[in-house]
mmCIF file of C-alpha atoms and ligand atoms in Angstrom:
data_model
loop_
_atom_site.group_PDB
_atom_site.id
_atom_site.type_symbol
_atom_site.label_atom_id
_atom_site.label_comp_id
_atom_site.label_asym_id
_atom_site.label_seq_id
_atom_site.Cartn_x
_atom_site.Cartn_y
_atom_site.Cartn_z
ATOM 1 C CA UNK E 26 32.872 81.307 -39.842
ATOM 2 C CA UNK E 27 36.688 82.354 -40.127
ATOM 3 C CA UNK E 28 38.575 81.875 -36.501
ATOM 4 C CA UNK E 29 38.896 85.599 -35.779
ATOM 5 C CA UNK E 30 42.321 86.545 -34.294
ATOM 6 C CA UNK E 31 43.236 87.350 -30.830
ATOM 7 C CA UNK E 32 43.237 90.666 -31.564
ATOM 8 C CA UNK E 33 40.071 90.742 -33.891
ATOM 9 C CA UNK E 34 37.978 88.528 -30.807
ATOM 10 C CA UNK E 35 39.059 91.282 -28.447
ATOM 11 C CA UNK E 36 37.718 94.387 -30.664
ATOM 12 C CA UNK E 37 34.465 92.674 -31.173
ATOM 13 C CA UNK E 38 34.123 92.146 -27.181
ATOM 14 C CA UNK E 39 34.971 95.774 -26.469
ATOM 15 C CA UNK E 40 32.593 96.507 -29.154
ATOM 16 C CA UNK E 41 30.104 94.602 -27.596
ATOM 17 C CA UNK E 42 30.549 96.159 -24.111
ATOM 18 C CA UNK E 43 29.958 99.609 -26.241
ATOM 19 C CA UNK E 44 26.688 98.599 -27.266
ATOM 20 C CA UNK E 45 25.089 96.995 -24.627
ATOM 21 C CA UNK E 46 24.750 100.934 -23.532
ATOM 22 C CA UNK E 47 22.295 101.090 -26.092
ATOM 23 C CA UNK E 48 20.285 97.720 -25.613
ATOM 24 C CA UNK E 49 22.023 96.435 -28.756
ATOM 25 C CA UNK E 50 23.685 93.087 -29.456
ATOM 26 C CA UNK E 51 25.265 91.614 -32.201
ATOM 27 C CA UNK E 52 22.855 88.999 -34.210
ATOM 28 C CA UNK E 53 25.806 86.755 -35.624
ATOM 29 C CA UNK E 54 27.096 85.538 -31.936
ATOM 30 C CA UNK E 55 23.217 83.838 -31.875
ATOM 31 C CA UNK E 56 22.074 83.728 -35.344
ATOM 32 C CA UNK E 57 22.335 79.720 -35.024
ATOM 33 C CA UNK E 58 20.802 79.203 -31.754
ATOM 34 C CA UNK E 59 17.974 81.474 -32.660
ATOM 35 C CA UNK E 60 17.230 79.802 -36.056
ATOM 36 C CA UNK E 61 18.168 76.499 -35.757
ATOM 37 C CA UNK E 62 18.426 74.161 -38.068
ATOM 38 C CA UNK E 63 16.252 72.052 -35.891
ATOM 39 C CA UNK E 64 14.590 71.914 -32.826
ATOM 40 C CA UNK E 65 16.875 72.158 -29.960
ATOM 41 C CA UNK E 66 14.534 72.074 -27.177
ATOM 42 C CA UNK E 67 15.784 72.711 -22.915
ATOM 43 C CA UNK E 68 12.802 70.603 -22.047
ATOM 44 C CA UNK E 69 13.935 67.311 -21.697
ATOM 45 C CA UNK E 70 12.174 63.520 -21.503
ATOM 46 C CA UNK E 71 10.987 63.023 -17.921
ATOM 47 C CA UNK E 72 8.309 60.559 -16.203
ATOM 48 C CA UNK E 73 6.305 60.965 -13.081
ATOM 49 C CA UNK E 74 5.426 57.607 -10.970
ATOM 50 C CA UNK E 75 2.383 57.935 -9.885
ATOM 51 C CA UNK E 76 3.287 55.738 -6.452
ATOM 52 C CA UNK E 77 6.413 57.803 -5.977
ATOM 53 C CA UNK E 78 4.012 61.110 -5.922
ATOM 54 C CA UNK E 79 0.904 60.232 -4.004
ATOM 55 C CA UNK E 80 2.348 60.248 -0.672
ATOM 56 C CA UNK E 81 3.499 63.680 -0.899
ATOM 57 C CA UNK E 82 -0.204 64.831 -2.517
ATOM 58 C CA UNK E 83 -1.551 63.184 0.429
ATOM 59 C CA UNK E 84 0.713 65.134 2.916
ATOM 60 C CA UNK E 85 0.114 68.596 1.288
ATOM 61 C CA UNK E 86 -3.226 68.164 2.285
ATOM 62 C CA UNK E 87 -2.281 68.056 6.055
ATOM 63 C CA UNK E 88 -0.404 71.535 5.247
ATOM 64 C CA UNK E 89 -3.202 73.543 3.010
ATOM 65 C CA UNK E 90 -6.900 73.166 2.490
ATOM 66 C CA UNK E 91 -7.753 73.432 -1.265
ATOM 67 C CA UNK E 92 -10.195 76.619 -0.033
ATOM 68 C CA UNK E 93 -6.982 78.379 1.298
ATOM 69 C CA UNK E 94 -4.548 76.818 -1.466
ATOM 70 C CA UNK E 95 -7.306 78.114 -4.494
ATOM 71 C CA UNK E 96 -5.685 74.965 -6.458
ATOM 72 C CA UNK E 97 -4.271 72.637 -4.598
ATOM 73 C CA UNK E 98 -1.940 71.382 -7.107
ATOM 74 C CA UNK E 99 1.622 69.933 -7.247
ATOM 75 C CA UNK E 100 2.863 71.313 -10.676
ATOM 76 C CA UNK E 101 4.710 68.739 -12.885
ATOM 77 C CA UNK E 102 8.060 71.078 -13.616
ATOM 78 C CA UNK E 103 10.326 69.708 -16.489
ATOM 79 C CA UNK E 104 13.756 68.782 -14.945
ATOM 80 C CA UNK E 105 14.747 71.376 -18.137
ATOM 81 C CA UNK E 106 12.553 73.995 -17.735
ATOM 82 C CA UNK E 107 13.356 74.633 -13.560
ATOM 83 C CA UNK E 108 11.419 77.581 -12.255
ATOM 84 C CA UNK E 109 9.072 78.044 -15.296
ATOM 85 C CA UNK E 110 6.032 76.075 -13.583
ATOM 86 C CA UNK E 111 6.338 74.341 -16.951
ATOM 87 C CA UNK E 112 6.189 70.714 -18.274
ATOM 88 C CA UNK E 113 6.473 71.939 -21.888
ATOM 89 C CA UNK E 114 7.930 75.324 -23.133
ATOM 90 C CA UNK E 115 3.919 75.720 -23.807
ATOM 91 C CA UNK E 116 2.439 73.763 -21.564
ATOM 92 C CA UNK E 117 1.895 73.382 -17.624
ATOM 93 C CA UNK E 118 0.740 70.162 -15.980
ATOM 94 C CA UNK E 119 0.189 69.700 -12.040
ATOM 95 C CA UNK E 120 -1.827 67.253 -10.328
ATOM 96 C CA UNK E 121 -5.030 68.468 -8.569
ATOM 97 C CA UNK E 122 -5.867 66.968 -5.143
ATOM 98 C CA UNK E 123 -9.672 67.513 -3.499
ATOM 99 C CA UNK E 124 -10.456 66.014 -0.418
ATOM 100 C CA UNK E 125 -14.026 64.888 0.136
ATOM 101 C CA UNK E 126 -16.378 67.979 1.785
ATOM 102 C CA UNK E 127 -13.554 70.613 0.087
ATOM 103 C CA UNK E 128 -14.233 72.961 -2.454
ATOM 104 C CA UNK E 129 -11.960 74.660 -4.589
ATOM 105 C CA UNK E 130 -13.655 78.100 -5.123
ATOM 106 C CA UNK E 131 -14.881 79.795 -8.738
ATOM 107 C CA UNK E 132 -12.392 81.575 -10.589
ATOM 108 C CA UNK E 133 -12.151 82.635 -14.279
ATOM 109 C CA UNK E 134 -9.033 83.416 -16.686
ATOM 110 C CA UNK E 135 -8.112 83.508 -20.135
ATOM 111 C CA UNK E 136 -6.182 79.968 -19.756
ATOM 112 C CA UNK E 137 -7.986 77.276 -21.204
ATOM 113 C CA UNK E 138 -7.669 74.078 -18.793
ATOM 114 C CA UNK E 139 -8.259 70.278 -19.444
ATOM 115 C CA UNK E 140 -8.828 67.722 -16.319
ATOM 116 C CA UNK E 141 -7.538 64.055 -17.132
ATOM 117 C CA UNK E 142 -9.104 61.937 -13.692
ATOM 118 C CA UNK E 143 -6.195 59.853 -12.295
ATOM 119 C CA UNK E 144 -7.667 58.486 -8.956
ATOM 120 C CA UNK E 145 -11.191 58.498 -7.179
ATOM 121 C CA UNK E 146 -14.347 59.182 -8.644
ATOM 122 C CA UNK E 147 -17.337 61.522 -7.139
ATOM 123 C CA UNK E 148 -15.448 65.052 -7.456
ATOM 124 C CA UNK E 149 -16.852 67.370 -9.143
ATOM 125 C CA UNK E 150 -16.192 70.858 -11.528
ATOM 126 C CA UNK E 151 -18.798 72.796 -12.480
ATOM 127 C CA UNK E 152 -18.171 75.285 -15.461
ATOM 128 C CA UNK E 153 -20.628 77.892 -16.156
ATOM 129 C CA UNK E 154 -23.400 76.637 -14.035
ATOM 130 C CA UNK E 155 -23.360 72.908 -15.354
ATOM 131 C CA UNK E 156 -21.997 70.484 -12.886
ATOM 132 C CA UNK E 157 -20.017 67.269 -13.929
ATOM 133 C CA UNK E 158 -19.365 64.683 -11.821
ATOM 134 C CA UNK E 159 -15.514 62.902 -12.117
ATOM 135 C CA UNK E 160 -15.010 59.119 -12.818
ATOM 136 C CA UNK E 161 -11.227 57.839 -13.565
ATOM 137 C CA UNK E 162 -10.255 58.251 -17.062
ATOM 138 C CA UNK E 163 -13.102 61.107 -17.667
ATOM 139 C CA UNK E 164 -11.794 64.382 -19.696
ATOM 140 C CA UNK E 165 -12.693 67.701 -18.995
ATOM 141 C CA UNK E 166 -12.666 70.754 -19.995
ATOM 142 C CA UNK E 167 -12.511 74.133 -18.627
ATOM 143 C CA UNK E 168 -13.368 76.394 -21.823
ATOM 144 C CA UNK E 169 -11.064 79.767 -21.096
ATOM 145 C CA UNK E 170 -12.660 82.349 -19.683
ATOM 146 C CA UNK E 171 -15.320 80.117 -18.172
ATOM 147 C CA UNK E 172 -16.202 80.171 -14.016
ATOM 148 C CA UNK E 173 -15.451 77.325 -12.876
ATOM 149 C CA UNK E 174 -15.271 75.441 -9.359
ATOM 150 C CA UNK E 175 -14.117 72.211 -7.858
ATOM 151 C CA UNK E 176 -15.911 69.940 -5.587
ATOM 152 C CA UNK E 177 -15.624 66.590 -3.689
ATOM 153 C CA UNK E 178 -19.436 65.229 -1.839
ATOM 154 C CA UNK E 179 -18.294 61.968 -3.261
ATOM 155 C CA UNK E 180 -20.693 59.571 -5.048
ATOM 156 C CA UNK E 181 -23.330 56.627 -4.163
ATOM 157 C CA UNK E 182 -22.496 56.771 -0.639
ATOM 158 C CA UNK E 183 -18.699 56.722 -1.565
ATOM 159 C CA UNK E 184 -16.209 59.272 -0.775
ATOM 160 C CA UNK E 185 -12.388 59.647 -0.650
ATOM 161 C CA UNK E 186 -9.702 61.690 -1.947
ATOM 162 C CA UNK E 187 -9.914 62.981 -6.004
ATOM 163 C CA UNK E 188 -6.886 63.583 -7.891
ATOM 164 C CA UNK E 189 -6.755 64.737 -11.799
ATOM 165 C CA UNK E 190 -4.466 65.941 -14.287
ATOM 166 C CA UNK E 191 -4.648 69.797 -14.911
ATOM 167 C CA UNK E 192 -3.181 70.579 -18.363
ATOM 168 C CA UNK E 193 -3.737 74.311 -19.467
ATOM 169 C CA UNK E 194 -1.505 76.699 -21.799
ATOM 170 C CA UNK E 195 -0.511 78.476 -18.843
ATOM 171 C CA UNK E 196 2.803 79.557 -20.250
ATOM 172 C CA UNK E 197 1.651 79.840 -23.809
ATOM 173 C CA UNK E 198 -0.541 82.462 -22.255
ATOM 174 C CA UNK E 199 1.954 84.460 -20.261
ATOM 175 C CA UNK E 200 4.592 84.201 -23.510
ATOM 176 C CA UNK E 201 1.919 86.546 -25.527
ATOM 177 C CA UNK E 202 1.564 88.191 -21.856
ATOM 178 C CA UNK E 203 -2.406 88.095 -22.325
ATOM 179 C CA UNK E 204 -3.202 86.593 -19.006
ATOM 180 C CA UNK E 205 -6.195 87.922 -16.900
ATOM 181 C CA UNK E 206 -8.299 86.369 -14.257
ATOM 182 C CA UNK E 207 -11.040 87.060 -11.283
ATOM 183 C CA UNK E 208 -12.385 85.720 -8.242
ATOM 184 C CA UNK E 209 -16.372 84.996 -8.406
ATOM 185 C CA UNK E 210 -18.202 86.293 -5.352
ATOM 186 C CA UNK E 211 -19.351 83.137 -4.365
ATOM 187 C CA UNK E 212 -17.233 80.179 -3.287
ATOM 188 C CA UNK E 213 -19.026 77.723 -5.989
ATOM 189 C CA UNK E 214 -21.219 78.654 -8.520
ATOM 190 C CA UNK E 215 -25.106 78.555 -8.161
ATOM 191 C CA UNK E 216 -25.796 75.535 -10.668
ATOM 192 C CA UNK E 217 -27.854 76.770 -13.692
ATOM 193 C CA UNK E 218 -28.737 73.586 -15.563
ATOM 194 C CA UNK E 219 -29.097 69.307 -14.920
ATOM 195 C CA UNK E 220 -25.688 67.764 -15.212
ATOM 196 C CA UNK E 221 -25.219 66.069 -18.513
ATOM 197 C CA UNK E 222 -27.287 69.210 -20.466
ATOM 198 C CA UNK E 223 -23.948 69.323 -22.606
ATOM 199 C CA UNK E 224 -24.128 66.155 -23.526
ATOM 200 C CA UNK E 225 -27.203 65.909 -24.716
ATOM 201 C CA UNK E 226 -27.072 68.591 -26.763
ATOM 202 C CA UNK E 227 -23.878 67.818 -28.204
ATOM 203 C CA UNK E 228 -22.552 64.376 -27.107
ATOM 204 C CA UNK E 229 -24.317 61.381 -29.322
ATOM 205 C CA UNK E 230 -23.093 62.827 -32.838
ATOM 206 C CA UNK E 231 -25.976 65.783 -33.358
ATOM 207 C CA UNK E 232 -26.051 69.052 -32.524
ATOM 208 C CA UNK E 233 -29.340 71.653 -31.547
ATOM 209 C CA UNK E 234 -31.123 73.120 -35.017
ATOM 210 C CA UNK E 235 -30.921 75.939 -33.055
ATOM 211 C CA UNK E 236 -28.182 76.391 -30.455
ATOM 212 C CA UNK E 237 -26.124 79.532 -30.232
ATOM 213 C CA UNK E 238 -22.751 78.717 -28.998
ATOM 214 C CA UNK E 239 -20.280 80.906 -31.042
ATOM 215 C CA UNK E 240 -17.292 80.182 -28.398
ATOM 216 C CA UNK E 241 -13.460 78.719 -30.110
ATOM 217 C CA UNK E 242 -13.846 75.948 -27.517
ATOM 218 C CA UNK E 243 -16.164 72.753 -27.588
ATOM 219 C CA UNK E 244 -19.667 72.975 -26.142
ATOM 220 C CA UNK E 245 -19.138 69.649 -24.570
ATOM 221 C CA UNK E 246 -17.550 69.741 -20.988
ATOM 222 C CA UNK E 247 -17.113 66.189 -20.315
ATOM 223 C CA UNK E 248 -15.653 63.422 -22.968
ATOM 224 C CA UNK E 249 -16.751 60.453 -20.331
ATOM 225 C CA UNK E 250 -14.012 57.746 -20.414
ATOM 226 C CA UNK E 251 -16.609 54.584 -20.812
ATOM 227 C CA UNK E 252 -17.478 56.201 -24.359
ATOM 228 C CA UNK E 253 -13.917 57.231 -25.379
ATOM 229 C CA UNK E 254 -12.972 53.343 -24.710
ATOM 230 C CA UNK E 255 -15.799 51.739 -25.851
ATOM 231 C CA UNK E 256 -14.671 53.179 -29.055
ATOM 232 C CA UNK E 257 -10.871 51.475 -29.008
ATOM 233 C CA UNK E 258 -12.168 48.436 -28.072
ATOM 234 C CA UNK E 259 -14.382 48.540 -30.951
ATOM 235 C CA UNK E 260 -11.602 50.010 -32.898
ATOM 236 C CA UNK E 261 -9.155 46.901 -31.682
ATOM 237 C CA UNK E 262 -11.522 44.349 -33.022
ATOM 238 C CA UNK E 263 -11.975 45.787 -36.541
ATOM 239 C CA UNK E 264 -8.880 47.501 -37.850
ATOM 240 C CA UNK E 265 -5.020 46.241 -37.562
ATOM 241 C CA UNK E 266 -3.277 48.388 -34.776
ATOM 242 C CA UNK E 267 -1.273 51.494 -36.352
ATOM 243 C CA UNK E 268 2.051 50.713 -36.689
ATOM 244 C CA UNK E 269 3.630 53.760 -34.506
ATOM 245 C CA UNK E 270 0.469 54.527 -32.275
ATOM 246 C CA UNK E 271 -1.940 51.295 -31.950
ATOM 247 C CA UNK E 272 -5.062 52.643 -32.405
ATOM 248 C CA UNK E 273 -5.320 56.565 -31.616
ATOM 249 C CA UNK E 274 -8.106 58.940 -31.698
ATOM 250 C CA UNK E 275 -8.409 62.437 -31.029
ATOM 251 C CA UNK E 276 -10.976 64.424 -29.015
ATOM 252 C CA UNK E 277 -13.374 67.020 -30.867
ATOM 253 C CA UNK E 278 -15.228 69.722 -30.856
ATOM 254 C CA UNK E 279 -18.225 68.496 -32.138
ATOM 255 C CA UNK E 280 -19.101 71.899 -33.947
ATOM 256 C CA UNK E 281 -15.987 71.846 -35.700
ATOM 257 C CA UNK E 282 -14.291 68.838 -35.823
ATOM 258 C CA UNK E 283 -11.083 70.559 -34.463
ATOM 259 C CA UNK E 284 -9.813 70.121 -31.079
ATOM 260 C CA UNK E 285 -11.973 70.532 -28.094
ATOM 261 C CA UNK E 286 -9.616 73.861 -27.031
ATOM 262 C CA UNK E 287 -7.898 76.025 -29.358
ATOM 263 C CA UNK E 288 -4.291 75.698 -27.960
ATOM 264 C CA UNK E 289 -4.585 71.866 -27.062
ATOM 265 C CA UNK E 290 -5.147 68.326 -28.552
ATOM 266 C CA UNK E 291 -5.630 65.821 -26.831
ATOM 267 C CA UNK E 292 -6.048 62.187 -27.671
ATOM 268 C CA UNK E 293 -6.649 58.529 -25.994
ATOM 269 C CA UNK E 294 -4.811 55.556 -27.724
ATOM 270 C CA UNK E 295 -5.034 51.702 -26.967
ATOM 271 C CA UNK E 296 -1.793 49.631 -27.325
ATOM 272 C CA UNK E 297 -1.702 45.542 -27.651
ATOM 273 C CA UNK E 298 -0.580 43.570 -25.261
ATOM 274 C CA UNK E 299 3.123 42.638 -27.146
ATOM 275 C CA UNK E 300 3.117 46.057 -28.819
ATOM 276 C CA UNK E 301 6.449 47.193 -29.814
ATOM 277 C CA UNK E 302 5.641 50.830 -31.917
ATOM 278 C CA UNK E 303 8.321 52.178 -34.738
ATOM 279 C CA UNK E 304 9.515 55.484 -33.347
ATOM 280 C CA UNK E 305 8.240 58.934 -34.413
ATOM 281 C CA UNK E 306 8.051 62.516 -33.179
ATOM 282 C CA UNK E 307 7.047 65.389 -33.799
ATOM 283 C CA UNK E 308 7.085 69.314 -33.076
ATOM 284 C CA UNK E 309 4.561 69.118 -30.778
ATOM 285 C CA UNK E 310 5.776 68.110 -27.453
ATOM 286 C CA UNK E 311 3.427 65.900 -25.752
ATOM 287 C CA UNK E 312 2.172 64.896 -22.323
ATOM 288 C CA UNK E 313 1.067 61.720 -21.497
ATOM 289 C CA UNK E 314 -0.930 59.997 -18.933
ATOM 290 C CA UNK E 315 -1.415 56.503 -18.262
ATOM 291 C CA UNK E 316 -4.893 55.062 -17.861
ATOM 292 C CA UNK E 317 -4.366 50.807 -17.695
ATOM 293 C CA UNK E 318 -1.356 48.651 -18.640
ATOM 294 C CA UNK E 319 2.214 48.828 -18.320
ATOM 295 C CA UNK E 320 4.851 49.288 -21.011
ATOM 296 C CA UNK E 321 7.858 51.419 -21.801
ATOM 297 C CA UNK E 322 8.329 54.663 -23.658
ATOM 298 C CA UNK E 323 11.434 55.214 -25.293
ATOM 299 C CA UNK E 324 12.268 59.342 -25.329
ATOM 300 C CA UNK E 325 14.701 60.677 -27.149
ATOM 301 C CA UNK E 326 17.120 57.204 -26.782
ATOM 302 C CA UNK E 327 16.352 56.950 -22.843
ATOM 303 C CA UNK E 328 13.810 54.099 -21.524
ATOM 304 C CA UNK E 329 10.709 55.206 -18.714
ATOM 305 C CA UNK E 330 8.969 52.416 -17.518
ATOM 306 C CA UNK E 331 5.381 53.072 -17.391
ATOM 307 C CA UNK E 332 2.199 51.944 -15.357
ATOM 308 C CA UNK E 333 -1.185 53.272 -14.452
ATOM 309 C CA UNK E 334 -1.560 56.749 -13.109
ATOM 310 C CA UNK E 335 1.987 57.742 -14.192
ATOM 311 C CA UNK E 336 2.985 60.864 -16.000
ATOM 312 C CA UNK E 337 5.325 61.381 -18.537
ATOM 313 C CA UNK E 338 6.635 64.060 -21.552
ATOM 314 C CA UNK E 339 8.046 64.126 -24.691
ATOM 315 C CA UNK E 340 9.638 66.983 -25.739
ATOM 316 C CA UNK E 341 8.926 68.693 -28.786
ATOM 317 C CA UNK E 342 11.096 66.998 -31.434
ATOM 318 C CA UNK E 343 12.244 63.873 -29.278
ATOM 319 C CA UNK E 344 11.685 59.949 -31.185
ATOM 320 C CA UNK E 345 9.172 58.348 -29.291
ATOM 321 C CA UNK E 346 8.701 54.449 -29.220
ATOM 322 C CA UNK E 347 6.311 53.221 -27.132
ATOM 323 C CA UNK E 348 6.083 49.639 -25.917
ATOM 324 C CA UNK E 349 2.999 47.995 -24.240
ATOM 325 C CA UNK E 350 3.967 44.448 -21.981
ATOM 326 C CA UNK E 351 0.092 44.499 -21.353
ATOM 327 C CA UNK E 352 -2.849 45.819 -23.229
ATOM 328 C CA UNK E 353 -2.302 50.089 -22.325
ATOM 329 C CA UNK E 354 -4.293 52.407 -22.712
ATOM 330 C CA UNK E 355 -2.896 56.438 -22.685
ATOM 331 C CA UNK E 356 -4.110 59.813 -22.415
ATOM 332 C CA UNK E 357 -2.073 62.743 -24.283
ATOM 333 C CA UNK E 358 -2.040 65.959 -24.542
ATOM 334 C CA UNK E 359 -0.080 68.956 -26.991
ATOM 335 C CA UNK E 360 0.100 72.196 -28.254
ATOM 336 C CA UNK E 361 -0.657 71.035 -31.875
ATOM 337 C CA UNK E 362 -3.905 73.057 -32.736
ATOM 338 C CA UNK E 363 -1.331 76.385 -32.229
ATOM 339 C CA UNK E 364 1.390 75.423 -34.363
ATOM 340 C CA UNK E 365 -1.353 74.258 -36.681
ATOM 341 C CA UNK E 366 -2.462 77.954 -37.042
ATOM 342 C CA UNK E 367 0.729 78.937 -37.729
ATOM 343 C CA UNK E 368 1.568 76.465 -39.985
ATOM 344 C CA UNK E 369 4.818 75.330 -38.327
ATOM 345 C CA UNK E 370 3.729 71.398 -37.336
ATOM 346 C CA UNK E 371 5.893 68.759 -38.258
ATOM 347 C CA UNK E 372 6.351 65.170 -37.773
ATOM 348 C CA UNK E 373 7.914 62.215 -39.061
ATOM 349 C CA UNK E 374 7.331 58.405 -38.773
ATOM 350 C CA UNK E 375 10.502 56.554 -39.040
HETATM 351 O O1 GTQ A 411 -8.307 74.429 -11.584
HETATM 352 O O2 GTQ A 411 -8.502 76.488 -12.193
HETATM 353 O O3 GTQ A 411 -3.493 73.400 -12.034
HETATM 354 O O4 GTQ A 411 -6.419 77.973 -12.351
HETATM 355 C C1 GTQ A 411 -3.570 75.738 -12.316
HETATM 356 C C2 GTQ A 411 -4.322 76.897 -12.402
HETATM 357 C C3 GTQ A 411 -5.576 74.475 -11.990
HETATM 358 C C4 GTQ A 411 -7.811 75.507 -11.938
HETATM 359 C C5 GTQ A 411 -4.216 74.543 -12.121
HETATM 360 C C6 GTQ A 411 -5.703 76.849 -12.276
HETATM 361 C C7 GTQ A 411 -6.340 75.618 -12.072
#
């Protein structure tokens, strides 16, 4: 654009002022920040140490029960995105903290939720009247729309504190403001069926002849973390490691081959001890979480050391490298299914 005048600046600005009266505004002051020429996104690289943040999950359990809190939850709010209960511009992330004899009562709402198990094991969620017991590493899904309760009676004798990873598409939902939600009448569900039902039906690679599940969202509620492993072990010992992502796989819905939840993908990826990954990105902005090993992901030109438990984003756009120091293994989580629909995804390997 020409440099207006003095004069000509101040006629457009009283012009302006004119036609704000009306709910107007001029298109060519923002015509390039509202179609950039690429992404230009306020959410910004962050990591969560896992050490750093247990203490305080600890002590908010001193302060709230989870009955009183409904989710007792410390949301993981991009530095970026303040205020927004946000970790993406689409996605929310908190960690979940159940204390053994708690419950977290039965709720329902359009947002579709994922659990990622950080630390302890014998929590439980049940989701539509099938229970599923929590080990570390386990994924789980909360199909949206479906009851669902949380649990901690511990396991084999063993009990303790349970934390997960709660990623849902919280703020995807309130952008198309299409949020609803209600309280059950009972605290936790009456359970309707043995746990593991799912995943018999559905979990070893065959499907019912005649099972009628017509839902967008995979009949399996649990993607156990010994399986999902097993696999990139496997994986490691008969294939060369991917040059920008080690060896990655995604989760499915076994019905469709698409991702377990309409608005999220979500993968587990094994990196070599030594790795040292070419950088790529992509419009999908990603969270991660860290399962074994310690490495460093490079975001957007800054450097996050990494180690089990921790938590860490790449925003949508930003070159990720990651590097593995020991044999890693990580947990992620986008938005890509949605911009798939759309037909908006890009991504580039350098
Ligand atoms: O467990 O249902 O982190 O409804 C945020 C909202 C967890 C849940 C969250 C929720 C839940």
């Amino acid at each position: 654009m020409d440099n207006p005048s003095t004069v000509a600046r101040a006629a457009r600005q009283a012009y302006y002022e004119r036609i704000r009266a009306l709910h107007l505004t001029p298109l060519w002051e923002e015509l390039h920040a509202l179609v950039p020429r690429e992404p230009a996104s306020p959410c910004v690289p962050a990591l969560w140490r896992y050490a750093d943040i247990k203490p305080y999950l600890m002590e908010s359990a001193d302060l709230i029960s989870a009955e009183e809190a409904v989710r007792r939850v410390l949301v993981l709010e991009n530095p970026g995105l303040p205020g927004r209960s946000s970790i993406t511009q689409s996605l929310y992330a908190g960690l979940q903290l159940i204390m053994p004899g708690e419950v977290a009562p039965s709720h329902r709402h359009v947002q579709s939720a994922l659990r990622f198990i950080v630390d302890g094991r014998g929590a439980h969620t049940t989701v539509d009247g099938e229970r599923t017991t929590m080990h570390p590493g386990d994924f789980i899904i909360t199909p949206s729309w479906a009851w669902h309760d949380h649990g901690n009676e511990g396991l084999h004798g063993e009990s303790g504190p349970v934390v997960w990873l709660d990623g849902l598409d919280i703020p995807l939902v309130r952008f198309f403001d299409a949020g609803f939600a209600e309280n059950d009448n009972a605290k936790s569900q009456t359970v309707a069926r043995p746990e593991g039902h799912s995943f018999a039906r559905f979990g070893h690679n065959m499907v019912p002849v005649r099972h009628t599940h017509r839902s967008r969202t995979s009949p399996l509620y649990c993607y156990p973390y010994a399986r999902s492993r097993e696999a990139l072990a496997a994986l490691q010992k008969a294939e060369a490691a991917d040059a920008w992502q080690g060896w990655k796989l995604r989760y499915v819905n076994p019905l469709t081959g698409g991702s377990p939840m309409p608005t999220m993908q979500t993968c587990l990826q094994l990196l070599p001890a030594g790795f040292r990954g070419q950088g790529h990105r992509a419009t999908d902005g990603a969270v991660y979480s860290v399962v074994e090993g310690r490495g460093t992901a490079e975001i957007g030109g800054r450097r996050f050391a990494f180690g089990p438990q921790d938590t860490f984003v790449v925003p949508s756009w930003a070159m990720l490298r990651l590097e593995a120091d020991e044999e890693a293994v990580l947990f992620s989580f986008s938005d890509r299914p949605v911009q798939e629909a759309i037909g908006i995804h890009r991504e580039q390997f350098d």
